[in-house]
Amino acid sequence: GENVEQHPSTLSVQEGDSAVIKCTYSDSASNYFPWYKQELGKRPQLIIDIRSNVGEKKDQRIAVTLNKTAKHFSLHITETQPEDSAVYFCAAEGGYQKVTFGTGTKLQVIP
Amino acid sequence: SQTIHQWPATLVQPVGSPLSLECTVEGTSNPNLYWYRQAAGRGLQLLFYSVGIGQISSEVPQNLSASRPQDRQFILSSKKLLLSDSGFYLCAWSVPRPLNEKLFFGSGTQLSVL
């Protein structure tokens, strides 16, 4: 089955700096890669996603890149703000519409 | 618009007691349904998923079971809870292919087994 690895597990950045979170996946059949943000005690919320026929997608300060050949994808947050502090999860959807998550990255933005 | 309801929000149960968590989705038909568990400070572990009534796929061997008695109802059960069953349980749904794979989560159930 699909295996998603995510790095780093924790990340601290100064407010205004950029943050990058990287994920790799194992199943070459996976074709949908969402990213979720989870604040403490809350449900995960979808923040951006990318499909396998696209190499990059941007939404304001958030961007995701995908390298299908290398089977890795990354989340980039620019001009970070304290409200970006949360746990971020990458995920991959392969066969049978099953979504497998990475282990999460705790992002701390220091004011 | 679609909504997902999950209850209860919190639950404290003794070891060996049964469990039943319920999740319902409104505003859509034939959704894919999922149960995830999140241990404290950990990632999201897929427990069960279903692409149709009566169809359940299990991802992790455990003393939990799932059922889908109706199109938009997904139930997570256990006959006898273990301490290791403690965690944050999340129900989720998505629209089946080829439309949209976005996953939407319920508000979660914090289960403490004592």
Short mmCIF file of C-alpha atoms in Angstrom, two decimals:
data_model
loop_
_atom_site.label_atom_id
_atom_site.label_comp_id
_atom_site.label_asym_id
_atom_site.label_seq_id
_atom_site.Cartn_x
_atom_site.Cartn_y
_atom_site.Cartn_z
CA GLY A 1 0.00 0.00 0.00
CA GLU A 2 0.86 3.68 -0.05
CA ASN A 3 3.49 5.03 2.36
CA VAL A 4 3.87 8.78 2.86
CA GLU A 5 6.89 10.22 4.65
CA GLN A 6 6.97 13.82 5.82
CA HIS A 7 9.84 16.06 6.99
CA PRO A 8 10.59 17.85 9.18
CA SER A 9 8.49 16.85 12.17
CA THR A 10 8.91 20.30 13.71
CA LEU A 11 9.79 23.61 12.13
CA SER A 12 10.34 27.02 13.70
CA VAL A 13 10.61 30.14 11.57
CA GLN A 14 10.66 33.86 12.23
CA GLU A 15 7.59 35.79 11.20
CA GLY A 16 7.97 36.89 7.59
CA ASP A 17 10.31 34.06 6.63
CA SER A 18 9.39 31.14 4.40
CA ALA A 19 8.59 27.59 5.51
CA VAL A 20 9.02 24.45 3.43
CA ILE A 21 7.64 21.02 4.25
CA LYS A 22 8.57 18.00 2.14
CA CYS A 23 6.84 14.68 1.54
CA THR A 24 7.61 11.54 -0.41
CA TYR A 25 5.22 8.81 -1.46
CA SER A 26 5.71 5.23 -2.57
CA ASP A 27 2.79 4.34 -4.85
CA SER A 28 3.37 5.55 -8.40
CA ALA A 29 -0.38 5.18 -9.03
CA SER A 30 -1.17 8.02 -6.59
CA ASN A 31 -2.50 11.00 -8.47
CA TYR A 32 -3.93 13.42 -5.91
CA PHE A 33 -1.93 15.18 -3.19
CA PRO A 34 -3.71 17.38 -0.64
CA TRP A 35 -2.29 19.36 2.25
CA TYR A 36 -4.15 19.88 5.52
CA LYS A 37 -3.72 22.30 8.39
CA GLN A 38 -4.78 21.26 11.87
CA GLU A 39 -4.98 23.64 14.78
CA LEU A 40 -4.88 22.27 18.31
CA GLY A 41 -7.99 20.24 19.13
CA LYS A 42 -9.60 21.00 15.77
CA ARG A 43 -10.32 19.01 12.66
CA PRO A 44 -7.84 19.06 9.75
CA GLN A 45 -8.75 21.59 7.08
CA LEU A 46 -7.76 21.36 3.42
CA ILE A 47 -5.54 24.28 2.46
CA ILE A 48 -4.30 23.33 -1.01
CA ASP A 49 -4.13 20.31 -3.27
CA ILE A 50 -2.45 19.26 -6.49
CA ARG A 51 -3.12 16.61 -9.08
CA SER A 52 -0.55 14.53 -10.88
CA ASN A 53 -0.96 16.33 -14.20
CA VAL A 54 0.23 19.61 -12.64
CA GLY A 55 3.74 20.48 -11.44
CA GLU A 56 2.96 23.50 -9.30
CA LYS A 57 -0.02 25.30 -7.82
CA LYS A 58 -0.20 28.58 -5.91
CA ASP A 59 -2.82 30.18 -3.71
CA GLN A 60 -1.72 33.51 -2.30
CA ARG A 61 1.11 32.77 0.19
CA ILE A 62 0.86 29.00 -0.21
CA ALA A 63 2.29 26.91 -3.03
CA VAL A 64 2.70 23.21 -3.65
CA THR A 65 5.12 21.53 -6.05
CA LEU A 66 5.03 17.97 -7.30
CA ASN A 67 7.77 15.86 -8.87
CA LYS A 68 6.13 12.67 -10.10
CA THR A 69 9.37 11.13 -11.31
CA ALA A 70 10.99 11.45 -7.91
CA LYS A 71 7.67 10.87 -6.09
CA HIS A 72 7.94 13.86 -3.85
CA PHE A 73 5.91 16.98 -3.23
CA SER A 74 6.41 20.05 -1.10
CA LEU A 75 4.44 22.81 0.62
CA HIS A 76 5.85 26.32 0.56
CA ILE A 77 4.50 29.08 2.79
CA THR A 78 5.90 32.56 2.19
CA GLU A 79 5.74 35.61 4.45
CA THR A 80 4.72 33.46 7.40
CA GLN A 81 2.43 34.90 10.05
CA PRO A 82 1.75 33.76 13.64
CA GLU A 83 -1.64 32.41 12.56
CA ASP A 84 0.17 29.97 10.27
CA SER A 85 1.31 28.12 13.40
CA ALA A 86 -0.32 24.68 13.33
CA VAL A 87 0.34 21.09 12.37
CA TYR A 88 0.47 20.48 8.63
CA PHE A 89 -0.19 17.11 7.02
CA CYS A 90 0.56 16.00 3.49
CA ALA A 91 -1.40 13.14 1.97
CA ALA A 92 -1.57 11.01 -1.15
CA GLU A 93 -4.54 9.33 -2.75
CA GLY A 94 -3.84 6.19 -4.65
CA GLY A 95 -6.01 3.34 -5.74
CA TYR A 96 -9.47 2.67 -4.32
CA GLN A 97 -9.84 6.32 -3.28
CA LYS A 98 -7.85 5.73 -0.12
CA VAL A 99 -6.09 8.77 1.35
CA THR A 100 -2.87 8.13 3.27
CA PHE A 101 -1.41 10.87 5.46
CA GLY A 102 2.11 11.81 6.41
CA THR A 103 3.09 12.02 10.08
CA GLY A 104 2.68 15.80 10.28
CA THR A 105 4.87 18.87 10.73
CA LYS A 106 4.40 21.17 13.68
CA LEU A 107 5.08 24.68 12.40
CA GLN A 108 5.81 27.45 14.87
CA VAL A 109 6.00 31.01 13.59
CA ILE A 110 7.86 33.22 16.05
CA PRO A 111 6.64 36.85 16.15
CA SER B 1 -24.27 22.35 0.88
CA GLN B 2 -22.76 19.24 2.38
CA THR B 3 -22.23 18.80 6.11
CA ILE B 4 -20.79 16.04 8.24
CA HIS B 5 -21.93 15.32 11.77
CA GLN B 6 -19.92 13.30 14.24
CA TRP B 7 -20.78 12.51 17.82
CA PRO B 8 -20.12 12.48 20.68
CA ALA B 9 -17.43 15.17 20.92
CA THR B 10 -15.81 13.62 23.97
CA LEU B 11 -16.12 10.21 25.57
CA VAL B 12 -14.58 8.61 28.64
CA GLN B 13 -14.95 4.86 28.79
CA PRO B 14 -13.56 2.13 31.09
CA VAL B 15 -11.37 -0.61 29.70
CA GLY B 16 -13.47 -3.52 28.47
CA SER B 17 -16.57 -1.46 27.76
CA PRO B 18 -18.19 -1.27 24.30
CA LEU B 19 -17.91 1.66 21.91
CA SER B 20 -20.13 3.17 19.26
CA LEU B 21 -19.23 6.35 17.39
CA GLU B 22 -21.55 7.62 14.71
CA CYS B 23 -21.04 9.81 11.69
CA THR B 24 -23.58 11.06 9.17
CA VAL B 25 -23.21 13.13 6.04
CA GLU B 26 -25.89 15.41 4.61
CA GLY B 27 -26.28 16.98 1.22
CA THR B 28 -24.62 14.35 -0.94
CA SER B 29 -25.25 10.83 -2.19
CA ASN B 30 -22.98 7.79 -2.19
CA PRO B 31 -20.03 9.48 -0.49
CA ASN B 32 -16.80 7.71 0.30
CA LEU B 33 -16.58 7.48 4.10
CA TYR B 34 -13.53 7.14 6.31
CA TRP B 35 -12.55 6.64 9.94
CA TYR B 36 -9.17 7.96 11.06
CA ARG B 37 -7.52 7.86 14.48
CA GLN B 38 -5.01 10.37 15.76
CA ALA B 39 -3.00 9.52 18.87
CA ALA B 40 -1.87 12.51 20.96
CA GLY B 41 0.69 14.53 18.98
CA ARG B 42 0.73 12.01 16.17
CA GLY B 43 -0.41 11.65 12.59
CA LEU B 44 -3.65 10.45 11.07
CA GLN B 45 -4.00 6.70 10.85
CA LEU B 46 -6.60 5.35 8.44
CA LEU B 47 -8.72 2.71 10.18
CA PHE B 48 -11.57 1.98 7.76
CA TYR B 49 -12.99 3.29 4.54
CA SER B 50 -16.11 2.57 2.56
CA VAL B 51 -17.07 3.29 -1.03
CA GLY B 52 -20.64 2.03 -0.69
CA ILE B 53 -23.33 0.61 1.60
CA GLY B 54 -22.17 -2.54 3.33
CA GLN B 55 -18.68 -2.27 1.84
CA ILE B 56 -15.93 -1.81 4.42
CA SER B 57 -12.16 -1.95 3.94
CA SER B 58 -10.03 -2.36 7.04
CA GLU B 59 -6.54 -0.95 7.12
CA VAL B 60 -5.20 -1.91 10.50
CA PRO B 61 -5.87 -5.12 12.47
CA GLN B 62 -7.39 -4.17 15.79
CA ASN B 63 -10.36 -4.73 18.02
CA LEU B 64 -12.38 -2.07 16.22
CA SER B 65 -14.97 -2.61 13.50
CA ALA B 66 -16.95 -0.37 11.19
CA SER B 67 -20.32 -0.61 9.55
CA ARG B 68 -22.24 1.37 6.95
CA PRO B 69 -25.91 0.54 7.43
CA GLN B 70 -27.12 3.44 5.30
CA ASP B 71 -25.64 5.40 2.41
CA ARG B 72 -24.61 8.38 4.54
CA GLN B 73 -24.06 6.73 7.92
CA PHE B 74 -20.77 5.30 9.15
CA ILE B 75 -20.37 3.68 12.56
CA LEU B 76 -17.21 2.76 14.44
CA SER B 77 -17.60 0.09 17.10
CA SER B 78 -15.76 -2.02 19.59
CA LYS B 79 -16.98 -4.83 21.82
CA LYS B 80 -14.25 -4.32 24.42
CA LEU B 81 -12.10 -1.21 24.55
CA LEU B 82 -8.37 -1.31 25.28
CA LEU B 83 -6.24 1.43 26.80
CA SER B 84 -4.49 1.75 23.44
CA ASP B 85 -7.80 2.71 21.79
CA SER B 86 -7.57 6.18 23.34
CA GLY B 87 -7.22 8.94 20.78
CA PHE B 88 -8.92 11.49 18.59
CA TYR B 89 -11.26 9.79 16.13
CA LEU B 90 -12.15 11.58 12.94
CA CYS B 91 -14.80 10.69 10.43
CA ALA B 92 -14.38 12.03 6.91
CA TRP B 93 -16.11 11.95 3.54
CA SER B 94 -15.27 12.60 -0.06
CA VAL B 95 -17.10 12.61 -3.35
CA PRO B 96 -16.27 9.51 -5.39
CA ARG B 97 -14.19 9.76 -8.56
CA PRO B 98 -14.09 11.17 -11.10
CA LEU B 99 -15.53 14.28 -9.53
CA ASN B 100 -13.49 15.39 -6.55
CA GLU B 101 -11.15 13.72 -4.13
CA LYS B 102 -11.18 16.41 -1.46
CA LEU B 103 -11.54 14.95 2.02
CA PHE B 104 -13.76 16.74 4.54
CA PHE B 105 -13.50 15.92 8.22
CA GLY B 106 -16.02 15.83 11.01
CA SER B 107 -15.29 17.67 14.26
CA GLY B 108 -13.84 14.57 15.90
CA THR B 109 -14.41 12.50 19.05
CA GLN B 110 -11.83 12.61 21.82
CA LEU B 111 -11.93 9.12 23.36
CA SER B 112 -10.24 8.42 26.68
CA VAL B 113 -10.11 4.82 27.81
CA LEU B 114 -9.32 4.51 31.53
#
